[in-house]
Short mmCIF file of C-alpha atoms in Angstrom, two decimals:
data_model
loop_
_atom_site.label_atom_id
_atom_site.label_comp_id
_atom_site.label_asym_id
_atom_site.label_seq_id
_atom_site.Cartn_x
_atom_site.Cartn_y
_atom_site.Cartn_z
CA UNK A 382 19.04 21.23 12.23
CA UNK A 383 18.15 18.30 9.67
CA UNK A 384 20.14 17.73 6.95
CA UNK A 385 18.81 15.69 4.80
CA UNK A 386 16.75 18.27 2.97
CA UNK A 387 20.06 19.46 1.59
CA UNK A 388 21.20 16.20 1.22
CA UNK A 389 18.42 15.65 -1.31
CA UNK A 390 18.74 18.58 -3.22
CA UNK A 391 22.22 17.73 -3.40
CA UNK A 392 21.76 14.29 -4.42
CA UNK A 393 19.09 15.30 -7.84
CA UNK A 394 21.59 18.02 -8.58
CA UNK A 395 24.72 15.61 -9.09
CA UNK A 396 22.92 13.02 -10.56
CA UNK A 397 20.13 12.47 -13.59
CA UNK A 398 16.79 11.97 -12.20
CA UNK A 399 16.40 8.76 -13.91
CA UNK A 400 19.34 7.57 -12.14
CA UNK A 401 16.95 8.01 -8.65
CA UNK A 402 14.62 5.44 -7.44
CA UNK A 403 10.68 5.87 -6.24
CA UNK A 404 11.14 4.13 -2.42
CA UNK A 405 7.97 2.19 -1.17
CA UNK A 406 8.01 0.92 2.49
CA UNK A 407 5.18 -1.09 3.76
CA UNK A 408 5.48 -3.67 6.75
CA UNK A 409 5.83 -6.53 5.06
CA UNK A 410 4.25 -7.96 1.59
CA UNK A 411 1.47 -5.85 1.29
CA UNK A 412 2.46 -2.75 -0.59
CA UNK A 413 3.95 -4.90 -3.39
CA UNK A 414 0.13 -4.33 -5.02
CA UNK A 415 0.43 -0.90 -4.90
CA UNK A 416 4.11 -1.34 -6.43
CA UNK A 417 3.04 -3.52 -9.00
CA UNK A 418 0.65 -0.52 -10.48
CA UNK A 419 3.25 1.92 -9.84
CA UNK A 420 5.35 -0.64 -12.08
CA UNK A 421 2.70 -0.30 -14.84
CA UNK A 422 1.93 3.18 -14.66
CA UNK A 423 5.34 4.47 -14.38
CA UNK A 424 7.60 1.85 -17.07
CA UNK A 425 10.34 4.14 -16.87
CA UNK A 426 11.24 4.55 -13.14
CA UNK A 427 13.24 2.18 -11.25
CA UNK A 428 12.63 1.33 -7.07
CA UNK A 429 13.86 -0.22 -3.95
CA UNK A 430 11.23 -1.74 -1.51
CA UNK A 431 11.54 -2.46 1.88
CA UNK A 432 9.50 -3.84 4.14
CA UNK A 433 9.81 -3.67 8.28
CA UNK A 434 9.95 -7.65 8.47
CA UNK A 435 11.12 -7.20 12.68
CA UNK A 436 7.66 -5.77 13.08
CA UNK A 437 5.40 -6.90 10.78
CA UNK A 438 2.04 -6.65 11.27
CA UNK A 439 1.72 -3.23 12.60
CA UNK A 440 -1.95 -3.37 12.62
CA UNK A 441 -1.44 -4.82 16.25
CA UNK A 442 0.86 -2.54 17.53
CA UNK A 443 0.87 0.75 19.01
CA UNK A 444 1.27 4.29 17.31
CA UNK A 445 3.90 4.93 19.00
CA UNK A 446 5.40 1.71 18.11
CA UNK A 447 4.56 1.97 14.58
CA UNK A 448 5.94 5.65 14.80
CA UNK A 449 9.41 4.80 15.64
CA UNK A 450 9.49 1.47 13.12
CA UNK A 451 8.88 4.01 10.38
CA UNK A 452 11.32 6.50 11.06
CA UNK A 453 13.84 3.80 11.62
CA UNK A 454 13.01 2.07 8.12
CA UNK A 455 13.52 5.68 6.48
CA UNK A 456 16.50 6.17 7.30
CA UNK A 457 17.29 3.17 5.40
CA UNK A 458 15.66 3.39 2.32
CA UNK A 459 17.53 7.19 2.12
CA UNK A 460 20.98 5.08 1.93
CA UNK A 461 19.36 3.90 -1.93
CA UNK A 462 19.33 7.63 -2.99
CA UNK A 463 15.92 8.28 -3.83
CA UNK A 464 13.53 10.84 -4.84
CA UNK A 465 9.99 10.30 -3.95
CA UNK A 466 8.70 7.98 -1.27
CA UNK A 467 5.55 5.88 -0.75
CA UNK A 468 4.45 4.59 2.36
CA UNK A 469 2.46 1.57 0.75
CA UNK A 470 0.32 0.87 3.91
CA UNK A 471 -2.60 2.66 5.64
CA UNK A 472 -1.60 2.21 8.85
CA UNK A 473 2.01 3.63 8.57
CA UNK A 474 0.39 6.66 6.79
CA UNK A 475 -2.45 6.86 8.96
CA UNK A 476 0.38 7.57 11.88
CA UNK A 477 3.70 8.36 10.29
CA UNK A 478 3.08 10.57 6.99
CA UNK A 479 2.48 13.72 8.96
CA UNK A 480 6.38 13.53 10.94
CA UNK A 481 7.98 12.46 8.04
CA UNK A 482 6.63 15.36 5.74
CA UNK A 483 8.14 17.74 8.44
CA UNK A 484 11.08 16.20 8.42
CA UNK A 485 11.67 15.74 4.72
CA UNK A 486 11.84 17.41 1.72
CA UNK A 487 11.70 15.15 -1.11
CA UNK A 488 8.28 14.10 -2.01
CA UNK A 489 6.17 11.55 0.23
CA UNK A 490 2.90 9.90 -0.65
CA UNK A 491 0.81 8.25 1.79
CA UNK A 492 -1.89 5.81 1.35
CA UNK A 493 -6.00 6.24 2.90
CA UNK A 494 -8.34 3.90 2.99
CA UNK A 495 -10.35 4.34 -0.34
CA UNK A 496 -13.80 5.68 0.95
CA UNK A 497 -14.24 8.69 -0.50
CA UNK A 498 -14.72 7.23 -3.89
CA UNK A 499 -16.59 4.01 -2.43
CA UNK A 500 -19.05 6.94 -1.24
CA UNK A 501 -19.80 8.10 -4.17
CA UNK A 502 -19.18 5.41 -5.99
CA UNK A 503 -22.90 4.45 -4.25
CA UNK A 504 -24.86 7.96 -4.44
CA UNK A 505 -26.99 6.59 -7.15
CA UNK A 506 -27.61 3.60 -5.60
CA UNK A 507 -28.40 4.14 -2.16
CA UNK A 508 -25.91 0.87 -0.98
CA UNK A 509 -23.55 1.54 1.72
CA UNK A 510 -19.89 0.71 1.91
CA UNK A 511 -17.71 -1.94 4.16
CA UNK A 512 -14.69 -0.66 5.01
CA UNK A 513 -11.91 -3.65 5.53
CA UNK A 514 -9.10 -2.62 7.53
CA UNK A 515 -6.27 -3.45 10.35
CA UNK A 516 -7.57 -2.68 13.80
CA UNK A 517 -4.72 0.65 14.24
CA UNK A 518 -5.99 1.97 10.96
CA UNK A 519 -10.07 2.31 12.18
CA UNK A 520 -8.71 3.37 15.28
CA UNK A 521 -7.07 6.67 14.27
CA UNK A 522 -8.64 9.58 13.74
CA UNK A 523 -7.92 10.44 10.80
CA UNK A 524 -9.62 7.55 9.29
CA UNK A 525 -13.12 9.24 11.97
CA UNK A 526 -12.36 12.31 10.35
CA UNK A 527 -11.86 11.07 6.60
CA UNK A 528 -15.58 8.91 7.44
CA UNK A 529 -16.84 12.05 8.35
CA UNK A 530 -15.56 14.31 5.63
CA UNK A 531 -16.82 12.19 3.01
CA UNK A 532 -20.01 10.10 4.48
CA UNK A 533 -22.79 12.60 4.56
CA UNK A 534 -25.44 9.81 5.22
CA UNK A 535 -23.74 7.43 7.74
CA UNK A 536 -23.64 4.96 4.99
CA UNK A 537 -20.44 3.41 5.87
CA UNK A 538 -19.31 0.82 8.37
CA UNK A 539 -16.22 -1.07 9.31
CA UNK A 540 -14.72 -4.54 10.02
CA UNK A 541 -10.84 -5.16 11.18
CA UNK A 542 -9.29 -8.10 9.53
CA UNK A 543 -5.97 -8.32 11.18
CA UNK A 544 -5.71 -12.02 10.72
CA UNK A 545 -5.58 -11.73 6.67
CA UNK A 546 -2.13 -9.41 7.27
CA UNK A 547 -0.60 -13.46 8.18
CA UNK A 548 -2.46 -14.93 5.75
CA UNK A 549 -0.81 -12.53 3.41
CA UNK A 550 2.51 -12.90 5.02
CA UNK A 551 2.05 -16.44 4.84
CA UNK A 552 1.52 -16.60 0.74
CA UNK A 553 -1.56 -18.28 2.17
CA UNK A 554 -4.00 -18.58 -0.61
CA UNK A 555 -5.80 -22.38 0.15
CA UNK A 556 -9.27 -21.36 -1.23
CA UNK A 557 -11.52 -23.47 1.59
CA UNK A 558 -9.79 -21.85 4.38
CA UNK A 559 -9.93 -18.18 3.10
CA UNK A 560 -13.58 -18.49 2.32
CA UNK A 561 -13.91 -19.99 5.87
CA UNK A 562 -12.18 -17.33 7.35
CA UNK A 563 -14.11 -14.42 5.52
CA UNK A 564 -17.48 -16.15 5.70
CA UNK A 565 -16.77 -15.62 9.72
CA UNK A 566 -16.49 -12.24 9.64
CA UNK A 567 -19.03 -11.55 7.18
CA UNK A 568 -21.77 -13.23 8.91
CA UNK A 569 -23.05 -11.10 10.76
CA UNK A 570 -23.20 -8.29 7.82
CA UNK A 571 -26.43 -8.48 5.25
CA UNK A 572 -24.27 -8.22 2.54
CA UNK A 573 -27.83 -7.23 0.21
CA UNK A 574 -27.33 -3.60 1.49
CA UNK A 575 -23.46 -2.72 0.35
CA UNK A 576 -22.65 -1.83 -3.01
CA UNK A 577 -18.35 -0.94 -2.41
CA UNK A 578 -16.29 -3.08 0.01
CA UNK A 579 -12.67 -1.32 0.09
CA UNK A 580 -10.24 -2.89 0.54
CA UNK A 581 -8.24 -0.94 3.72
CA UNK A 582 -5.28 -2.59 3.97
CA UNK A 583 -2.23 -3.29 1.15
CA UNK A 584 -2.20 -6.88 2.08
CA UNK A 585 -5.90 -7.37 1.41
CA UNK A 586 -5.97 -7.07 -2.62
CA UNK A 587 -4.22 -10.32 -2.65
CA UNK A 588 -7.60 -12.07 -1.62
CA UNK A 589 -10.09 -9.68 -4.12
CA UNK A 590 -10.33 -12.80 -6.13
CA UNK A 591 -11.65 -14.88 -3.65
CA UNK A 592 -14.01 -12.42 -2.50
CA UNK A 593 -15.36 -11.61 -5.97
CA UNK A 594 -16.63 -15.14 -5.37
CA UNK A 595 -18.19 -14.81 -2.37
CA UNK A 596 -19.53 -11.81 -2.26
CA UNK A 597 -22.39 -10.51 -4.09
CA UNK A 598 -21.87 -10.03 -7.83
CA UNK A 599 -23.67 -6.73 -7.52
CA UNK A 600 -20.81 -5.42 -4.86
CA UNK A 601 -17.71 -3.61 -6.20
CA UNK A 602 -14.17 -4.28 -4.94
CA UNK A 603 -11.81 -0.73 -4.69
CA UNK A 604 -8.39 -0.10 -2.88
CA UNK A 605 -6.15 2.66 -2.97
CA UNK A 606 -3.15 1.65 -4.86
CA UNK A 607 -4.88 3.29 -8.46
CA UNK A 608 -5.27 6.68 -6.76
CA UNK A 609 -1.96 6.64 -5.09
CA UNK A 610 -0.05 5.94 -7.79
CA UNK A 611 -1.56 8.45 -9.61
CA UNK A 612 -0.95 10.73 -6.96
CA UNK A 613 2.73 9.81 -7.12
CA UNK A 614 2.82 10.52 -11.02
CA UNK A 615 1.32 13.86 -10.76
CA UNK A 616 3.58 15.28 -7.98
CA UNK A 617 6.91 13.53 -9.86
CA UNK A 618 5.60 15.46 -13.09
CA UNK A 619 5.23 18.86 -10.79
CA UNK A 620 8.43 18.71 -9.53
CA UNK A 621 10.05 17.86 -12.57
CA UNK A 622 11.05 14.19 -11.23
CA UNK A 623 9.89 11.69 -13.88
CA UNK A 624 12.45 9.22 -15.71
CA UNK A 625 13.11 9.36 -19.31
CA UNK A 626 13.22 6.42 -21.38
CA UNK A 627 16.48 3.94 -20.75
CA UNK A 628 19.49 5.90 -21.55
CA UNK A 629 23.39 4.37 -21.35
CA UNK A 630 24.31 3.68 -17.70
CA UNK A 631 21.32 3.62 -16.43
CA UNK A 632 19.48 0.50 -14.98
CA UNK A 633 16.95 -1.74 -16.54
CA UNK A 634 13.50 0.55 -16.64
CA UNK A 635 11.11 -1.50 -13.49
CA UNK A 636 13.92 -2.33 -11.58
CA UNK A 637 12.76 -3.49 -8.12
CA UNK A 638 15.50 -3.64 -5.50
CA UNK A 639 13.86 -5.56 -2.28
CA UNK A 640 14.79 -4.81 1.09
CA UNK A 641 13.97 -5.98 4.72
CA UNK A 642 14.84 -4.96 8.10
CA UNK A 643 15.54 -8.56 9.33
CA UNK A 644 17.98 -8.62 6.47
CA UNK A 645 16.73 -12.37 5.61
CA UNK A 646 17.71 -13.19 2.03
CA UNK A 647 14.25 -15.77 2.47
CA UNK A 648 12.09 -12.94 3.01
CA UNK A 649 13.65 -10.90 -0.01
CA UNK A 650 12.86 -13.99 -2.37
CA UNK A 651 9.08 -13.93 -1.13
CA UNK A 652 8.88 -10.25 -1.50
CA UNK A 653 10.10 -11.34 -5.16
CA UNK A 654 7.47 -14.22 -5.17
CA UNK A 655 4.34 -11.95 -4.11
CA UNK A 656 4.98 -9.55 -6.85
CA UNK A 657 4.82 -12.19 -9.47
CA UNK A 658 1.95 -13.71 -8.04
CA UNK A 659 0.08 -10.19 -7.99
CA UNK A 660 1.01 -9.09 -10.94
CA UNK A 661 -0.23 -12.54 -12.65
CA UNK A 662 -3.56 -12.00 -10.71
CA UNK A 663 -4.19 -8.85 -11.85
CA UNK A 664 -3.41 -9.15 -15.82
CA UNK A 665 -6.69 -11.50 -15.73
CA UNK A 666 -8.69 -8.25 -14.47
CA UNK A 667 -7.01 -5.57 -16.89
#
């Protein structure tokens, strides 16, 4: 029998919900841009992070790999007491989300590639959508079935990009080596014909500025950290889970508490480091 379903309901009852923090688990770096939205969308709410830093990149790995790094990782973040989780990267959702839900009771939000609106996004237009992704994540099929749920004309294709998870990991941003690296992959794609490139993977939005250069101006950039985040608000407002404003004891509202599985303090201060950086980059596109 699992207990931590009472353990949660135990946990809200004894203390204020705004005392509770909104976990987000990714493999490494790369769901610190859909944490940075969730920090500007939700001012009031406080969070611990944690990314799988033994086994980053997952995109690499096998399911059932990337299975049992996930549970493992959970178990963790539940130590920080916390009321909703995200799993801030498509490939952990695309294989995890499903066990966990069974095995959970407190809210969890996973992440999908953002096609659906890229589709339609392009009705009126006619252009078809490139779909950037790790390898694992256009291997499932779920992301076959979501393609086929929402692509009624075969309009959209896909490219893996597992490289750009080291990049990320990296803080690699030298401009002449990204472009380099994406003109490669690009070339063999008439870029004339797309209207939405989405952006797969969590790590990827740290590189939508370089490829708003290179790309055609006419082409759109979209992820999914908007639509999960508003996901997250809507089921925290359901459920009755949202933080009010600061009160006395409580922590400072957008408190981040970082965590990794290799335990390297490092790695914690470039987790810090990446979320500056992000946030900085996107206050120019606001």
């Amino acid at each position: 029998m699992n207990m931590v379903p009472s353990r949660f309901n135990t946990i809200v009852e004894r203390k204020k919900v705004s005392s509770l923090k909104i976990g987000f688990f990714d493999s490494g770096l790369g769901g610190v841009t859909v944490l940075s939205e969730a920090l500007r969308r939700l001012p009031n709410e406080n969070f611990v992070y944690m990314a799988d830093t033994l086994h980053v990149p997952y995109g690499t790995k096998t399911p059932q790999e990337v299975l049992g790094y996930v549970k493992a990782s959970v178990q963790t973040i539940l130590k920080e007491d916390i009321k909703a989780l995200v799993i801030a990267c498509n490939t952990a959702t695309s294989i995890a989300v499903a066990e966990l839900r069974k095995e959970y009771k407190f809210p969890i939000i996973g992440m999908e590639p953002a096609v659906k609106p890229a589709v339609e996004m392009n009705r009126a237009n006619g252009k078809r959508v490139l779909v950037l992704a790790t390898p694992l994540t256009l291997k499932q099929s779920g992301y076959a079935a979501l393609v086929s749920r929402v692509d009624d004309h075969g309009s959209v294709d896909s490219l893996p990009l597992p490289e750009l998870v080291q990049y990320c990991e990296q803080l690699n941003f030298d401009r002449t080596e990204l472009f380099n690296y994406f003109n490669h992959k690009l070339s063999s794609f008439n870029l004339d014909v797309y209207g939405t490139v989405v952006l797969g993977c969590t790590h990827y939005p740290f590189y939508k500025e370089i490829l708003r250069e290179l790309l055609p101006s006419h082409i759109q950039l979209i992820d999914g950290s908007q639509g999960t985040v508003k996901r997250l608000k809507q089921v925290l407002s359901e459920r009755n889970l949202l933080a009010a404003p600061l009160t006395t004891g409580q922590l400072q509202e957008g408190h981040v508490t970082f965590l990794c599985t290799s335990q390297d303090k490092a790695y914690v201060y470039k987790m810090e480091r990446a979320l500056e950086i992000y946030a900085e980059h996107e206050k120019i596109y606001l």
